[in-house]
PDB file of C-alpha atoms and ligand atoms in Angstrom:
ATOM      1  CA  MET A   3      -0.899   3.370  29.305  1.00  0.00           C
ATOM      2  CA  LEU A   4      -0.139   6.658  30.982  1.00  0.00           C
ATOM      3  CA  LEU A   5      -1.584   9.357  28.777  1.00  0.00           C
ATOM      4  CA  SER A   6      -2.340  12.866  29.942  1.00  0.00           C
ATOM      5  CA  ARG A   7      -5.849  14.203  29.398  1.00  0.00           C
ATOM      6  CA  THR A   8      -4.788  16.178  26.308  1.00  0.00           C
ATOM      7  CA  GLU A   9      -2.957  13.156  24.887  1.00  0.00           C
ATOM      8  CA  ARG A  10      -6.049  11.027  25.453  1.00  0.00           C
ATOM      9  CA  GLU A  11      -8.272  13.575  23.727  1.00  0.00           C
ATOM     10  CA  LYS A  12      -5.881  13.807  20.808  1.00  0.00           C
ATOM     11  CA  LYS A  13      -5.682  10.023  20.477  1.00  0.00           C
ATOM     12  CA  ALA A  14      -9.481   9.751  20.606  1.00  0.00           C
ATOM     13  CA  ALA A  15      -9.821  12.366  17.854  1.00  0.00           C
ATOM     14  CA  VAL A  16      -7.318  10.522  15.645  1.00  0.00           C
ATOM     15  CA  LEU A  17      -9.076   7.190  16.219  1.00  0.00           C
ATOM     16  CA  ARG A  18     -12.469   8.685  15.359  1.00  0.00           C
ATOM     17  CA  VAL A  19     -11.005  10.023  12.111  1.00  0.00           C
ATOM     18  CA  GLU A  20      -9.458   6.610  11.416  1.00  0.00           C
ATOM     19  CA  SER A  21     -12.754   4.852  12.014  1.00  0.00           C
ATOM     20  CA  GLU A  22     -14.564   7.268   9.691  1.00  0.00           C
ATOM     21  CA  ALA A  23     -11.882   6.866   6.998  1.00  0.00           C
ATOM     22  CA  ILE A  24     -12.130   3.051   7.160  1.00  0.00           C
ATOM     23  CA  GLY A  25     -15.936   3.203   6.972  1.00  0.00           C
ATOM     24  CA  ALA A  26     -15.826   5.608   4.020  1.00  0.00           C
ATOM     25  CA  ALA A  27     -13.330   3.457   2.093  1.00  0.00           C
ATOM     26  CA  ARG A  28     -15.369   0.300   2.734  1.00  0.00           C
ATOM     27  CA  GLU A  29     -18.613   2.004   1.703  1.00  0.00           C
ATOM     28  CA  PHE A  30     -17.014   3.349  -1.500  1.00  0.00           C
ATOM     29  CA  LEU A  31     -15.598  -0.025  -2.529  1.00  0.00           C
ATOM     30  CA  VAL A  32     -18.784  -1.982  -1.818  1.00  0.00           C
ATOM     31  CA  ARG A  33     -20.694   0.566  -3.909  1.00  0.00           C
ATOM     32  CA  GLU A  34     -18.169  -0.025  -6.713  1.00  0.00           C
ATOM     33  CA  GLY A  35     -18.973  -3.755  -6.648  1.00  0.00           C
ATOM     34  CA  PHE A  36     -16.013  -4.982  -4.530  1.00  0.00           C
ATOM     35  CA  VAL A  37     -16.262  -7.957  -2.182  1.00  0.00           C
ATOM     36  CA  GLU A  38     -14.480  -7.731   1.165  1.00  0.00           C
ATOM     37  CA  LEU A  39     -12.188 -10.658   1.952  1.00  0.00           C
ATOM     38  CA  LEU A  40     -11.167 -11.598   5.458  1.00  0.00           C
ATOM     39  CA  PRO A  41      -7.422 -11.058   5.803  1.00  0.00           C
ATOM     40  CA  VAL A  42      -4.830 -13.807   5.473  1.00  0.00           C
ATOM     41  CA  ILE A  43      -2.421 -13.674   8.414  1.00  0.00           C
ATOM     42  CA  VAL A  44      -0.204 -16.728   7.745  1.00  0.00           C
ATOM     43  CA  ALA A  45       0.642 -18.457   4.466  1.00  0.00           C
ATOM     44  CA  PRO A  46       3.282 -20.721   2.924  1.00  0.00           C
ATOM     45  CA  LEU A  47       4.364 -17.804   0.727  1.00  0.00           C
ATOM     46  CA  THR A  48       4.160 -14.049   0.929  1.00  0.00           C
ATOM     47  CA  ASP A  49       5.321 -10.878  -0.792  1.00  0.00           C
ATOM     48  CA  PRO A  50       9.116 -11.047  -1.348  1.00  0.00           C
ATOM     49  CA  LEU A  51       9.374  -7.215  -1.142  1.00  0.00           C
ATOM     50  CA  ARG A  52      12.238  -5.519  -2.914  1.00  0.00           C
ATOM     51  CA  HIS A  53      13.952  -3.983   0.080  1.00  0.00           C
ATOM     52  CA  ASN A  54      15.826  -5.944   2.666  1.00  0.00           C
ATOM     53  CA  THR A  55      13.219  -6.949   5.234  1.00  0.00           C
ATOM     54  CA  ASN A  56      13.744  -9.926   7.552  1.00  0.00           C
ATOM     55  CA  ARG A  57      11.175 -12.666   7.230  1.00  0.00           C
ATOM     56  CA  ALA A  58       8.791 -13.402  10.083  1.00  0.00           C
ATOM     57  CA  VAL A  59       8.111 -17.112  10.079  1.00  0.00           C
ATOM     58  CA  ILE A  60       6.277 -19.361  12.495  1.00  0.00           C
ATOM     59  CA  GLU A  61       6.277 -23.130  12.673  1.00  0.00           C
ATOM     60  CA  ALA A  62       2.956 -24.909  12.827  1.00  0.00           C
ATOM     61  CA  TYR A  63       2.009 -28.533  12.181  1.00  0.00           C
ATOM     62  CA  GLY A  64       5.488 -29.359  10.943  1.00  0.00           C
ATOM     63  CA  SER A  65       5.621 -26.601   8.299  1.00  0.00           C
ATOM     64  CA  HIS A  66       6.865 -23.046   8.076  1.00  0.00           C
ATOM     65  CA  TRP A  67       4.359 -20.247   7.611  1.00  0.00           C
ATOM     66  CA  HIS A  68       5.133 -16.647   6.733  1.00  0.00           C
ATOM     67  CA  LEU A  69       3.379 -13.838   8.510  1.00  0.00           C
ATOM     68  CA  THR A  70       1.791 -11.792   5.750  1.00  0.00           C
ATOM     69  CA  ARG A  71       3.889  -8.989   4.254  1.00  0.00           C
ATOM     70  CA  SER A  72       1.126  -8.234   1.767  1.00  0.00           C
ATOM     71  CA  MET A  73      -1.778 -10.226   0.382  1.00  0.00           C
ATOM     72  CA  ILE A  74      -0.546  -9.797  -3.196  1.00  0.00           C
ATOM     73  CA  PHE A  75      -0.662 -13.463  -4.245  1.00  0.00           C
ATOM     74  CA  HIS A  76      -3.935 -14.113  -2.436  1.00  0.00           C
ATOM     75  CA  LYS A  77      -5.513 -11.122  -4.186  1.00  0.00           C
ATOM     76  CA  GLN A  78      -4.322 -12.424  -7.555  1.00  0.00           C
ATOM     77  CA  ALA A  79      -5.849 -15.826  -6.780  1.00  0.00           C
ATOM     78  CA  ALA A  80      -9.031 -14.292  -5.338  1.00  0.00           C
ATOM     79  CA  VAL A  81      -9.992 -12.453  -8.528  1.00  0.00           C
ATOM     80  CA  ALA A  82     -10.469 -15.857 -10.179  1.00  0.00           C
ATOM     81  CA  VAL A  83     -13.443 -16.166  -7.806  1.00  0.00           C
ATOM     82  CA  CYS A  84     -14.770 -12.588  -7.425  1.00  0.00           C
ATOM     83  CA  ASP A  85     -13.946  -9.884 -10.004  1.00  0.00           C
ATOM     84  CA  LYS A  86     -13.134  -7.143  -7.494  1.00  0.00           C
ATOM     85  CA  VAL A  87     -11.804  -7.825  -3.998  1.00  0.00           C
ATOM     86  CA  PHE A  88     -10.450  -5.851  -1.063  1.00  0.00           C
ATOM     87  CA  SER A  89      -9.246  -6.588   2.428  1.00  0.00           C
ATOM     88  CA  PHE A  90      -8.098  -4.573   5.415  1.00  0.00           C
ATOM     89  CA  SER A  91      -4.992  -6.661   5.680  1.00  0.00           C
ATOM     90  CA  PRO A  92      -2.612  -6.660   8.664  1.00  0.00           C
ATOM     91  CA  ASN A  93       1.002  -6.865   7.501  1.00  0.00           C
ATOM     92  CA  ILE A  94       4.140  -7.742   9.440  1.00  0.00           C
ATOM     93  CA  ARG A  95       7.402  -6.368   8.039  1.00  0.00           C
ATOM     94  CA  LEU A  96      10.485  -6.612  10.219  1.00  0.00           C
ATOM     95  CA  GLU A  97      12.113  -3.385   9.074  1.00  0.00           C
ATOM     96  CA  PRO A  98      15.508  -2.242  10.431  1.00  0.00           C
ATOM     97  CA  PRO A  99      15.305  -0.527  13.855  1.00  0.00           C
ATOM     98  CA  GLU A 100      16.500   2.811  12.459  1.00  0.00           C
ATOM     99  CA  TRP A 101      13.363   2.949  10.315  1.00  0.00           C
ATOM    100  CA  GLY A 102      11.486   3.653  13.535  1.00  0.00           C
ATOM    101  CA  LYS A 103      12.565   7.264  13.040  1.00  0.00           C
ATOM    102  CA  THR A 104      11.304   7.817   9.475  1.00  0.00           C
ATOM    103  CA  GLY A 105       7.814   8.711  10.698  1.00  0.00           C
ATOM    104  CA  ARG A 106       6.445   6.410   7.973  1.00  0.00           C
ATOM    105  CA  HIS A 107       7.170   2.889   9.222  1.00  0.00           C
ATOM    106  CA  LEU A 108       5.522   0.486  11.628  1.00  0.00           C
ATOM    107  CA  TRP A 109       6.458  -3.181  11.636  1.00  0.00           C
ATOM    108  CA  GLU A 110       2.822  -4.101  12.099  1.00  0.00           C
ATOM    109  CA  PHE A 111       0.440  -2.055   9.986  1.00  0.00           C
ATOM    110  CA  VAL A 112      -2.778  -2.429   8.022  1.00  0.00           C
ATOM    111  CA  GLN A 113      -3.134  -1.879   4.327  1.00  0.00           C
ATOM    112  CA  LEU A 114      -6.335  -1.697   2.379  1.00  0.00           C
ATOM    113  CA  ASP A 115      -5.291  -4.114  -0.332  1.00  0.00           C
ATOM    114  CA  LEU A 116      -7.464  -4.435  -3.427  1.00  0.00           C
ATOM    115  CA  GLU A 117      -7.380  -6.139  -6.813  1.00  0.00           C
ATOM    116  CA  VAL A 118      -9.500  -6.018  -9.971  1.00  0.00           C
ATOM    117  CA  ARG A 119      -9.756  -8.811 -12.522  1.00  0.00           C
ATOM    118  CA  ASP A 120      -8.835  -7.531 -16.024  1.00  0.00           C
ATOM    119  CA  GLY A 121      -8.083  -4.145 -14.439  1.00  0.00           C
ATOM    120  CA  THR A 122      -5.740  -1.713 -16.184  1.00  0.00           C
ATOM    121  CA  ARG A 123      -3.323   0.841 -14.795  1.00  0.00           C
ATOM    122  CA  LYS A 124      -5.513   3.677 -16.067  1.00  0.00           C
ATOM    123  CA  GLU A 125      -8.633   2.295 -14.352  1.00  0.00           C
ATOM    124  CA  LEU A 126      -6.860   1.625 -11.091  1.00  0.00           C
ATOM    125  CA  MET A 127      -5.289   5.091 -10.983  1.00  0.00           C
ATOM    126  CA  GLU A 128      -8.736   6.612 -11.487  1.00  0.00           C
ATOM    127  CA  LEU A 129     -10.151   4.371  -8.784  1.00  0.00           C
ATOM    128  CA  GLY A 130      -7.364   5.379  -6.389  1.00  0.00           C
ATOM    129  CA  GLU A 131      -8.060   9.075  -6.950  1.00  0.00           C
ATOM    130  CA  ARG A 132     -11.809   8.676  -6.471  1.00  0.00           C
ATOM    131  CA  LEU A 133     -11.313   6.515  -3.382  1.00  0.00           C
ATOM    132  CA  LEU A 134      -8.957   9.014  -1.756  1.00  0.00           C
ATOM    133  CA  ILE A 135     -11.215  11.965  -2.551  1.00  0.00           C
ATOM    134  CA  HIS A 136     -14.267  10.133  -1.182  1.00  0.00           C
ATOM    135  CA  VAL A 137     -12.468   9.391   2.079  1.00  0.00           C
ATOM    136  CA  LEU A 138     -11.192  12.971   2.424  1.00  0.00           C
ATOM    137  CA  GLU A 139     -14.642  14.422   1.699  1.00  0.00           C
ATOM    138  CA  ARG A 140     -16.279  12.134   4.229  1.00  0.00           C
ATOM    139  CA  VAL A 141     -13.746  12.914   6.960  1.00  0.00           C
ATOM    140  CA  ARG A 142     -14.017  16.657   6.305  1.00  0.00           C
ATOM    141  CA  GLU A 143     -17.796  16.404   6.508  1.00  0.00           C
ATOM    142  CA  ARG A 144     -18.106  14.189   9.585  1.00  0.00           C
ATOM    143  CA  CYS A 145     -14.949  14.927  11.556  1.00  0.00           C
ATOM    144  CA  SER A 146     -14.644  18.705  11.358  1.00  0.00           C
ATOM    145  CA  THR A 147     -14.525  18.927  15.172  1.00  0.00           C
ATOM    146  CA  GLU A 148     -11.705  16.381  15.348  1.00  0.00           C
ATOM    147  CA  LEU A 149      -9.741  18.033  12.515  1.00  0.00           C
ATOM    148  CA  GLY A 150     -10.208  21.408  14.213  1.00  0.00           C
ATOM    149  CA  PHE A 151      -9.006  19.977  17.541  1.00  0.00           C
ATOM    150  CA  LEU A 152      -5.941  18.519  15.776  1.00  0.00           C
ATOM    151  CA  GLY A 153      -5.317  21.873  14.061  1.00  0.00           C
ATOM    152  CA  ARG A 154      -5.488  20.272  10.631  1.00  0.00           C
ATOM    153  CA  ASN A 155      -6.752  22.176   7.628  1.00  0.00           C
ATOM    154  CA  LEU A 156      -7.267  19.244   5.265  1.00  0.00           C
ATOM    155  CA  PRO A 157      -7.246  20.281   1.596  1.00  0.00           C
ATOM    156  CA  LEU A 158      -9.441  18.522  -0.972  1.00  0.00           C
ATOM    157  CA  PRO A 159      -7.417  17.714  -4.109  1.00  0.00           C
ATOM    158  CA  ALA A 160      -8.804  18.013  -7.636  1.00  0.00           C
ATOM    159  CA  ARG A 161      -8.668  15.193 -10.187  1.00  0.00           C
ATOM    160  CA  PRO A 162      -6.755  14.149 -12.184  1.00  0.00           C
ATOM    161  CA  PHE A 163      -3.667  14.205  -9.978  1.00  0.00           C
ATOM    162  CA  PRO A 164      -0.332  15.151 -11.599  1.00  0.00           C
ATOM    163  CA  VAL A 165       1.731  12.263 -12.992  1.00  0.00           C
ATOM    164  CA  PHE A 166       5.547  11.989 -13.138  1.00  0.00           C
ATOM    165  CA  THR A 167       7.451   9.127 -14.665  1.00  0.00           C
ATOM    166  CA  TYR A 168      10.160   7.602 -12.471  1.00  0.00           C
ATOM    167  CA  ARG A 169      12.813   8.769 -14.926  1.00  0.00           C
ATOM    168  CA  GLU A 170      11.561  12.316 -15.111  1.00  0.00           C
ATOM    169  CA  ALA A 171      11.301  12.538 -11.305  1.00  0.00           C
ATOM    170  CA  GLU A 172      14.809  11.101 -10.845  1.00  0.00           C
ATOM    171  CA  GLU A 173      16.343  13.435 -13.436  1.00  0.00           C
ATOM    172  CA  ARG A 174      14.759  16.512 -11.930  1.00  0.00           C
ATOM    173  CA  PHE A 175      15.000  15.736  -8.234  1.00  0.00           C
ATOM    174  CA  GLY A 176      17.799  13.177  -7.815  1.00  0.00           C
ATOM    175  CA  PRO A 177      17.755   9.813  -6.041  1.00  0.00           C
ATOM    176  CA  ASP A 178      15.448  10.866  -3.121  1.00  0.00           C
ATOM    177  CA  PHE A 179      12.924  12.340  -5.507  1.00  0.00           C
ATOM    178  CA  GLU A 180       9.986  10.827  -3.668  1.00  0.00           C
ATOM    179  CA  ILE A 181      10.656  12.707  -0.435  1.00  0.00           C
ATOM    180  CA  ARG A 182      11.730  15.906  -2.196  1.00  0.00           C
ATOM    181  CA  LEU A 183       8.725  15.975  -4.507  1.00  0.00           C
ATOM    182  CA  SER A 184       6.397  15.064  -1.656  1.00  0.00           C
ATOM    183  CA  ALA A 185       7.707  18.040   0.349  1.00  0.00           C
ATOM    184  CA  GLU A 186       7.322  20.388  -2.601  1.00  0.00           C
ATOM    185  CA  MET A 187       3.912  19.373  -3.959  1.00  0.00           C
ATOM    186  CA  GLU A 188       0.603  20.714  -2.695  1.00  0.00           C
ATOM    187  CA  THR A 189      -1.566  17.971  -4.160  1.00  0.00           C
ATOM    188  CA  PRO A 190      -1.231  14.172  -4.217  1.00  0.00           C
ATOM    189  CA  PHE A 191       0.619  12.975  -7.315  1.00  0.00           C
ATOM    190  CA  TRP A 192       1.546   9.773  -9.131  1.00  0.00           C
ATOM    191  CA  ILE A 193       4.890   8.248  -9.994  1.00  0.00           C
ATOM    192  CA  ILE A 194       4.640   5.671 -12.780  1.00  0.00           C
ATOM    193  CA  ASP A 195       6.897   3.582 -15.019  1.00  0.00           C
ATOM    194  CA  PHE A 196       9.325   2.224 -12.435  1.00  0.00           C
ATOM    195  CA  PRO A 197      12.313   0.376 -13.916  1.00  0.00           C
ATOM    196  CA  VAL A 198      11.886  -3.374 -13.721  1.00  0.00           C
ATOM    197  CA  ASP A 199      14.683  -3.960 -11.203  1.00  0.00           C
ATOM    198  CA  VAL A 200      13.516  -1.592  -8.492  1.00  0.00           C
ATOM    199  CA  ARG A 201      10.168  -3.327  -7.940  1.00  0.00           C
ATOM    200  CA  GLU A 202       8.851  -6.773  -7.064  1.00  0.00           C
ATOM    201  CA  PHE A 203       8.553  -9.474  -9.734  1.00  0.00           C
ATOM    202  CA  TYR A 204       4.754  -9.535  -9.694  1.00  0.00           C
ATOM    203  CA  ASP A 205       4.291  -6.041 -11.223  1.00  0.00           C
ATOM    204  CA  ARG A 206       3.854  -6.413 -14.969  1.00  0.00           C
ATOM    205  CA  GLU A 207       6.568  -5.401 -17.383  1.00  0.00           C
ATOM    206  CA  ASP A 208       5.126  -3.362 -20.238  1.00  0.00           C
ATOM    207  CA  PRO A 209       5.215  -5.699 -23.266  1.00  0.00           C
ATOM    208  CA  GLU A 210       5.694  -2.621 -25.435  1.00  0.00           C
ATOM    209  CA  ARG A 211       8.488  -1.054 -23.396  1.00  0.00           C
ATOM    210  CA  PRO A 212      10.755  -3.791 -22.000  1.00  0.00           C
ATOM    211  CA  GLY A 213      12.390  -2.776 -18.745  1.00  0.00           C
ATOM    212  CA  ILE A 214       9.483  -0.525 -17.680  1.00  0.00           C
ATOM    213  CA  LEU A 215       6.721  -1.648 -15.324  1.00  0.00           C
ATOM    214  CA  LEU A 216       2.995  -0.944 -15.589  1.00  0.00           C
ATOM    215  CA  ASP A 217       2.889   0.208 -11.993  1.00  0.00           C
ATOM    216  CA  TYR A 218       1.994   3.338 -10.057  1.00  0.00           C
ATOM    217  CA  ASP A 219       2.662   4.916  -6.680  1.00  0.00           C
ATOM    218  CA  LEU A 220       0.521   7.670  -5.244  1.00  0.00           C
ATOM    219  CA  ILE A 221       2.425  10.128  -3.061  1.00  0.00           C
ATOM    220  CA  TYR A 222       0.954  12.537  -0.516  1.00  0.00           C
ATOM    221  CA  PRO A 223       1.946  16.204  -0.596  1.00  0.00           C
ATOM    222  CA  GLU A 224       3.370  18.204   2.351  1.00  0.00           C
ATOM    223  CA  GLY A 225       6.192  15.688   2.845  1.00  0.00           C
ATOM    224  CA  TYR A 226       3.982  12.787   3.987  1.00  0.00           C
ATOM    225  CA  GLY A 227       5.418  10.409   1.348  1.00  0.00           C
ATOM    226  CA  GLU A 228       3.898   7.273  -0.150  1.00  0.00           C
ATOM    227  CA  ALA A 229       0.140   6.766  -0.022  1.00  0.00           C
ATOM    228  CA  LEU A 230      -0.346   3.689  -2.149  1.00  0.00           C
ATOM    229  CA  SER A 231       1.545   1.428  -4.451  1.00  0.00           C
ATOM    230  CA  GLY A 232       0.183  -0.889  -7.091  1.00  0.00           C
ATOM    231  CA  GLY A 233       0.432  -2.245 -10.580  1.00  0.00           C
ATOM    232  CA  GLU A 234      -0.852  -4.454 -13.312  1.00  0.00           C
ATOM    233  CA  ARG A 235       0.363  -7.992 -12.585  1.00  0.00           C
ATOM    234  CA  GLU A 236       2.335 -10.687 -14.285  1.00  0.00           C
ATOM    235  CA  TYR A 237      -0.057 -13.634 -14.578  1.00  0.00           C
ATOM    236  CA  LEU A 238       1.468 -15.953 -17.199  1.00  0.00           C
ATOM    237  CA  PRO A 239       3.602 -18.728 -15.672  1.00  0.00           C
ATOM    238  CA  GLU A 240       6.535 -18.262 -18.048  1.00  0.00           C
ATOM    239  CA  ARG A 241       6.636 -14.501 -17.350  1.00  0.00           C
ATOM    240  CA  ILE A 242       6.476 -15.037 -13.583  1.00  0.00           C
ATOM    241  CA  ARG A 243       9.239 -17.643 -13.817  1.00  0.00           C
ATOM    242  CA  GLU A 244      11.435 -15.287 -15.821  1.00  0.00           C
ATOM    243  CA  ARG A 245      10.927 -12.374 -13.447  1.00  0.00           C
ATOM    244  CA  ILE A 246      11.637 -14.572 -10.392  1.00  0.00           C
ATOM    245  CA  ALA A 247      14.861 -15.767 -12.042  1.00  0.00           C
ATOM    246  CA  ARG A 248      15.902 -12.242 -13.008  1.00  0.00           C
ATOM    247  CA  GLN A 249      15.655 -11.149  -9.384  1.00  0.00           C
ATOM    248  CA  GLY A 250      17.725 -14.126  -8.245  1.00  0.00           C
ATOM    249  CA  LEU A 251      14.891 -15.522  -6.113  1.00  0.00           C
ATOM    250  CA  ASP A 252      14.354 -19.205  -5.439  1.00  0.00           C
ATOM    251  CA  PRO A 253      11.418 -20.423  -7.584  1.00  0.00           C
ATOM    252  CA  ALA A 254      10.765 -23.217  -5.062  1.00  0.00           C
ATOM    253  CA  GLN A 255       9.572 -20.542  -2.606  1.00  0.00           C
ATOM    254  CA  TYR A 256       6.905 -19.463  -5.091  1.00  0.00           C
ATOM    255  CA  GLN A 257       5.793 -22.957  -6.060  1.00  0.00           C
ATOM    256  CA  GLY A 258       2.211 -22.276  -4.944  1.00  0.00           C
ATOM    257  CA  LEU A 259       1.999 -19.156  -7.122  1.00  0.00           C
ATOM    258  CA  LEU A 260       3.540 -20.923 -10.115  1.00  0.00           C
ATOM    259  CA  GLU A 261       1.048 -23.779  -9.800  1.00  0.00           C
ATOM    260  CA  LEU A 262      -1.848 -21.318  -9.661  1.00  0.00           C
ATOM    261  CA  ALA A 263      -0.472 -19.577 -12.743  1.00  0.00           C
ATOM    262  CA  GLU A 264      -0.178 -22.906 -14.605  1.00  0.00           C
ATOM    263  CA  ASP A 265      -3.860 -23.514 -13.842  1.00  0.00           C
ATOM    264  CA  GLY A 266      -4.664 -20.012 -15.141  1.00  0.00           C
ATOM    265  CA  LEU A 267      -4.382 -16.832 -13.087  1.00  0.00           C
ATOM    266  CA  PRO A 268      -6.557 -14.057 -14.498  1.00  0.00           C
ATOM    267  CA  PRO A 269      -4.935 -10.795 -15.609  1.00  0.00           C
ATOM    268  CA  SER A 270      -5.451  -8.189 -12.903  1.00  0.00           C
ATOM    269  CA  ALA A 271      -4.308  -4.916 -11.413  1.00  0.00           C
ATOM    270  CA  GLY A 272      -4.580  -3.527  -7.910  1.00  0.00           C
ATOM    271  CA  PHE A 273      -2.993  -1.513  -5.156  1.00  0.00           C
ATOM    272  CA  GLY A 274      -2.532  -1.252  -1.424  1.00  0.00           C
ATOM    273  CA  ILE A 275      -3.073   1.872   0.632  1.00  0.00           C
ATOM    274  CA  GLY A 276      -1.559   2.032   4.097  1.00  0.00           C
ATOM    275  CA  ILE A 277      -4.211   2.948   6.646  1.00  0.00           C
ATOM    276  CA  GLU A 278      -1.913   4.442   9.281  1.00  0.00           C
ATOM    277  CA  ARG A 279      -0.185   6.586   6.619  1.00  0.00           C
ATOM    278  CA  LEU A 280      -3.565   7.724   5.331  1.00  0.00           C
ATOM    279  CA  VAL A 281      -4.590   8.754   8.824  1.00  0.00           C
ATOM    280  CA  ARG A 282      -1.220  10.395   9.412  1.00  0.00           C
ATOM    281  CA  TYR A 283      -1.790  12.526   6.309  1.00  0.00           C
ATOM    282  CA  ILE A 284      -5.429  13.304   7.084  1.00  0.00           C
ATOM    283  CA  CYS A 285      -4.651  14.332  10.663  1.00  0.00           C
ATOM    284  CA  GLY A 286      -1.267  15.925   9.924  1.00  0.00           C
ATOM    285  CA  LEU A 287       0.602  13.695  12.412  1.00  0.00           C
ATOM    286  CA  PRO A 288       4.393  13.647  12.786  1.00  0.00           C
ATOM    287  CA  HIS A 289       4.595   9.818  12.990  1.00  0.00           C
ATOM    288  CA  VAL A 290       2.392   6.919  11.814  1.00  0.00           C
ATOM    289  CA  ALA A 291       2.608   5.487  15.334  1.00  0.00           C
ATOM    290  CA  GLU A 292       0.115   8.177  16.348  1.00  0.00           C
ATOM    291  CA  ALA A 293      -2.486   6.503  14.141  1.00  0.00           C
ATOM    292  CA  ARG A 294      -2.426   3.367  16.349  1.00  0.00           C
ATOM    293  CA  LEU A 295      -3.392   2.794  19.942  1.00  0.00           C
ATOM    294  CA  PHE A 296      -0.840  -0.018  20.221  1.00  0.00           C
ATOM    295  CA  PRO A 297       1.842   0.910  17.695  1.00  0.00           C
ATOM    296  CA  ARG A 298       4.664  -1.417  16.681  1.00  0.00           C
ATOM    297  CA  VAL A 299       7.524   0.904  15.879  1.00  0.00           C
ATOM    298  CA  PRO A 300      10.732  -0.715  14.519  1.00  0.00           C
ATOM    299  CA  GLY A 301      13.269  -0.995  17.317  1.00  0.00           C
ATOM    300  CA  LYS A 302      10.940   0.271  20.026  1.00  0.00           C
ATOM    301  CA  PRO A 303       9.610  -1.909  22.867  1.00  0.00           C
ATOM    302  CA  SER A 304       5.962  -1.984  23.898  1.00  0.00           C
ATOM    303  CA  MET A 305       4.305  -2.810  27.246  1.00  0.00           C
ATOM    304  CA  ILE A 306       1.076  -4.044  25.695  1.00  0.00           C
TER     305      ILE A 306
HETATM  306  N1  LIG B  23      -0.212  -3.948  -1.904  1.00  0.00           N
HETATM  307  C1  LIG B  23       0.770  -3.705  -2.911  1.00  0.00           C
HETATM  308  C2  LIG B  23       0.175  -3.907  -4.290  1.00  0.00           C
HETATM  309  O1  LIG B  23      -1.004  -4.133  -4.405  1.00  0.00           O
HETATM  310  C3  LIG B  23       1.942  -4.604  -2.723  1.00  0.00           C
HETATM  311  C4  LIG B  23       2.702  -4.339  -1.440  1.00  0.00           C
HETATM  312  O2  LIG B  23       2.181  -3.988  -0.427  1.00  0.00           O
HETATM  313  N2  LIG B  23       3.995  -4.574  -1.454  1.00  0.00           N
HETATM  314  O3  LIG B  23       0.896  -3.783  -5.264  1.00  0.00           O
END
């Protein structure tokens, strides 16, 4: 790796911030009663995702195994054992090569994925705000030299963060409302109530408002885009089956999930927060690749 002295110093500053942010998030969650799970890297089933992402599959012992795209189903199963779980979970998503230029995508990244048994949207949104503020406070306190070196004046947002419904945001800002709002806002904000067809089948449809999901995305200000996405979950087998069918997916691929649901999956809610995007926002970096020492950028080769 041929980095100039300044590049090396910058990278070291970013990595120190990242390490502090990870430590702060872990400390916060353990204090809140969460149990850390070791990540799942391969599984017979993984997150279908709603956008068109090629599957990464390996063959082992005569079966096909997906590389994890998110630990969603494992988190849902895990809360039957421990009430609150989290994992720093490596994800592989084979995004189109042109996404290498968005500044927001890596095809290998880590998300802090968490889930709470019997959790509600309201509780999880509060948790997300407190978690983010704790991390920002800690980094400001312990990494002022690094932030100064990176020229980043990191603001501390006040709770509660503003909330927009998907419909309201779309009406006011058009189809790319997320990017436009993110560029305009000066504080992190939520988008809630996504229509059922734009999200994955596992986010719970509001029984009181058919067609609307009980989900939530947190978006960074200053144009940095999505911070976290999460939702209450479908946990009843008949609901999961219906949602799978409505999205035209093959139920056989989700056999393991359906069997777990037949045995009794607990109700839960959770979210995932991308670590490289968090560090990009904290440090004010142009691209998420700068938050990794060995980045995997869609469409870009790597020597190591
Ligand atoms: N981690 C997200 C969630 O908890 C799912 C995802 O990454 N697609 O909802």
